[in-house]
Amino acid sequence: MKAGQLNRRIRIERRLEGEDAAGQPQEGWDPTPVAEVWANVKGATGMASIRQTSPQDNVAASVNSYSFRIRYREGIDDGMRVVLGGVPFDIKQVRMDHAGREWTDLVCEQGGNDG
């Protein structure tokens, strides 16, 4: 994977776990990122984009899909999120190049829960 293709700096964050001093579950995201890495960003195009904007179950939703390709990295899961320029994206799927160990694709949505 050529370094020139990785032209956007992203943060990968995980949800806070545990309880606060009052015993309540913590909500939010850990301020210490899992990683800060360079990525190549691609948005959904064509029919994939049209399918996403069509109403499902009579509820219109504005959700955009993006793929963030980074160098091969283990330890990332679909409970985490990507932050690009202060904008959060929920990780929906992690695809890894197990054969060549060159890249990891983070398939994300913007406009859902925290993304």
mmCIF file of C-alpha atoms in Angstrom:
data_model
loop_
_atom_site.group_PDB
_atom_site.id
_atom_site.type_symbol
_atom_site.label_atom_id
_atom_site.label_comp_id
_atom_site.label_asym_id
_atom_site.label_seq_id
_atom_site.Cartn_x
_atom_site.Cartn_y
_atom_site.Cartn_z
ATOM 1 C CA MET A 1 0.000 0.000 0.000
ATOM 2 C CA LYS A 2 1.504 3.310 -1.082
ATOM 3 C CA ALA A 3 1.755 6.052 1.520
ATOM 4 C CA GLY A 4 0.435 8.680 -0.925
ATOM 5 C CA GLN A 5 -2.991 6.989 -0.968
ATOM 6 C CA LEU A 6 -3.305 7.423 2.790
ATOM 7 C CA ASN A 7 -4.033 11.135 2.852
ATOM 8 C CA ARG A 8 -6.452 11.686 5.765
ATOM 9 C CA ARG A 9 -5.553 11.494 9.463
ATOM 10 C CA ILE A 10 -8.222 9.679 11.513
ATOM 11 C CA ARG A 11 -8.755 8.714 15.143
ATOM 12 C CA ILE A 12 -10.204 5.354 16.149
ATOM 13 C CA GLU A 13 -12.070 5.513 19.458
ATOM 14 C CA ARG A 14 -13.820 3.024 21.753
ATOM 15 C CA ARG A 15 -16.774 3.474 24.095
ATOM 16 C CA LEU A 16 -16.137 4.048 27.769
ATOM 17 C CA GLU A 17 -16.792 1.022 29.943
ATOM 18 C CA GLY A 18 -17.496 0.754 33.619
ATOM 19 C CA GLU A 19 -19.312 2.942 36.117
ATOM 20 C CA ASP A 20 -18.876 6.453 37.434
ATOM 21 C CA ALA A 21 -18.511 7.365 41.141
ATOM 22 C CA ALA A 22 -22.307 7.135 41.615
ATOM 23 C CA GLY A 23 -22.419 3.620 40.182
ATOM 24 C CA GLN A 24 -24.053 4.713 36.926
ATOM 25 C CA PRO A 25 -22.849 3.261 33.635
ATOM 26 C CA GLN A 26 -20.493 5.597 31.817
ATOM 27 C CA GLU A 27 -21.625 6.915 28.467
ATOM 28 C CA GLY A 28 -19.440 8.446 25.837
ATOM 29 C CA TRP A 29 -16.115 7.780 24.226
ATOM 30 C CA ASP A 30 -12.697 7.187 25.715
ATOM 31 C CA PRO A 31 -10.612 10.374 25.283
ATOM 32 C CA THR A 32 -7.518 8.230 24.639
ATOM 33 C CA PRO A 33 -7.794 6.916 21.067
ATOM 34 C CA VAL A 34 -7.227 3.290 20.142
ATOM 35 C CA ALA A 35 -5.117 4.656 17.288
ATOM 36 C CA GLU A 36 -4.397 7.737 15.198
ATOM 37 C CA VAL A 37 -3.557 6.601 11.678
ATOM 38 C CA TRP A 38 -3.482 7.718 8.058
ATOM 39 C CA ALA A 39 -6.385 6.534 5.879
ATOM 40 C CA ASN A 40 -7.827 6.603 2.384
ATOM 41 C CA VAL A 41 -11.501 7.637 2.517
ATOM 42 C CA LYS A 42 -14.138 6.558 -0.010
ATOM 43 C CA GLY A 43 -17.853 7.350 0.008
ATOM 44 C CA ALA A 44 -20.693 5.203 -1.329
ATOM 45 C CA THR A 45 -21.523 5.872 -4.967
ATOM 46 C CA GLY A 46 -24.167 4.842 -7.478
ATOM 47 C CA MET A 47 -26.848 2.354 -6.460
ATOM 48 C CA ALA A 48 -25.403 1.841 -2.968
ATOM 49 C CA SER A 49 -25.957 5.521 -2.263
ATOM 50 C CA ILE A 50 -29.496 5.460 -3.683
ATOM 51 C CA ARG A 51 -30.448 2.410 -1.584
ATOM 52 C CA GLN A 52 -29.266 4.143 1.575
ATOM 53 C CA THR A 53 -31.399 7.232 1.020
ATOM 54 C CA SER A 54 -34.622 5.343 0.267
ATOM 55 C CA PRO A 55 -36.998 5.140 3.248
ATOM 56 C CA GLN A 56 -36.989 1.879 5.156
ATOM 57 C CA ASP A 57 -39.962 0.878 7.288
ATOM 58 C CA ASN A 58 -41.539 4.235 6.385
ATOM 59 C CA VAL A 59 -38.784 6.087 8.238
ATOM 60 C CA ALA A 60 -36.559 8.369 6.212
ATOM 61 C CA ALA A 61 -32.972 8.341 7.393
ATOM 62 C CA SER A 62 -29.994 10.352 6.314
ATOM 63 C CA VAL A 63 -27.135 7.900 6.702
ATOM 64 C CA ASN A 64 -24.018 8.063 4.569
ATOM 65 C CA SER A 65 -21.604 5.147 4.167
ATOM 66 C CA TYR A 66 -17.859 5.521 3.947
ATOM 67 C CA SER A 67 -14.919 3.156 3.794
ATOM 68 C CA PHE A 68 -11.687 4.052 5.563
ATOM 69 C CA ARG A 69 -8.713 1.988 4.357
ATOM 70 C CA ILE A 70 -5.766 1.924 6.751
ATOM 71 C CA ARG A 71 -2.615 -0.170 6.986
ATOM 72 C CA TYR A 72 -3.236 -3.685 8.340
ATOM 73 C CA ARG A 73 -4.165 -3.442 12.002
ATOM 74 C CA GLU A 74 -5.752 -5.901 14.421
ATOM 75 C CA GLY A 75 -7.775 -5.028 17.508
ATOM 76 C CA ILE A 76 -10.466 -2.902 15.844
ATOM 77 C CA ASP A 77 -14.116 -3.953 16.070
ATOM 78 C CA ASP A 78 -17.586 -2.752 15.086
ATOM 79 C CA GLY A 79 -18.240 -1.239 18.517
ATOM 80 C CA MET A 80 -15.715 1.508 17.847
ATOM 81 C CA ARG A 81 -15.872 4.683 15.783
ATOM 82 C CA VAL A 82 -13.726 6.725 13.416
ATOM 83 C CA VAL A 83 -13.356 10.490 13.854
ATOM 84 C CA LEU A 84 -12.288 12.509 10.816
ATOM 85 C CA GLY A 85 -11.932 16.264 11.238
ATOM 86 C CA GLY A 86 -14.131 16.192 14.347
ATOM 87 C CA VAL A 87 -16.909 14.249 12.568
ATOM 88 C CA PRO A 88 -17.750 10.804 14.044
ATOM 89 C CA PHE A 89 -18.481 7.720 11.916
ATOM 90 C CA ASP A 90 -19.837 4.473 13.426
ATOM 91 C CA ILE A 91 -17.807 1.409 12.418
ATOM 92 C CA LYS A 92 -20.273 -1.158 11.066
ATOM 93 C CA GLN A 93 -17.846 -3.731 9.679
ATOM 94 C CA VAL A 94 -14.108 -4.411 9.763
ATOM 95 C CA ARG A 95 -12.627 -6.145 6.709
ATOM 96 C CA MET A 96 -9.047 -7.337 6.911
ATOM 97 C CA ASP A 97 -6.545 -8.495 4.311
ATOM 98 C CA HIS A 98 -5.559 -11.684 6.153
ATOM 99 C CA ALA A 99 -3.706 -13.076 3.142
ATOM 100 C CA GLY A 100 -1.382 -10.164 2.383
ATOM 101 C CA ARG A 101 -1.649 -8.318 5.714
ATOM 102 C CA GLU A 102 -1.508 -4.995 3.865
ATOM 103 C CA TRP A 103 -4.781 -3.219 4.685
ATOM 104 C CA THR A 104 -7.835 -3.045 6.918
ATOM 105 C CA ASP A 105 -11.092 -1.504 5.678
ATOM 106 C CA LEU A 106 -13.385 0.151 8.210
ATOM 107 C CA VAL A 107 -16.896 0.297 6.746
ATOM 108 C CA CYS A 108 -18.639 3.162 8.538
ATOM 109 C CA GLU A 109 -21.870 5.149 8.631
ATOM 110 C CA GLN A 110 -22.312 8.813 9.360
ATOM 111 C CA GLY A 111 -25.640 10.103 10.645
ATOM 112 C CA GLY A 112 -26.636 7.102 12.758
ATOM 113 C CA ASN A 113 -26.052 6.883 16.505
ATOM 114 C CA ASP A 114 -22.851 8.719 17.380
ATOM 115 C CA GLY A 115 -21.683 8.847 13.788
#
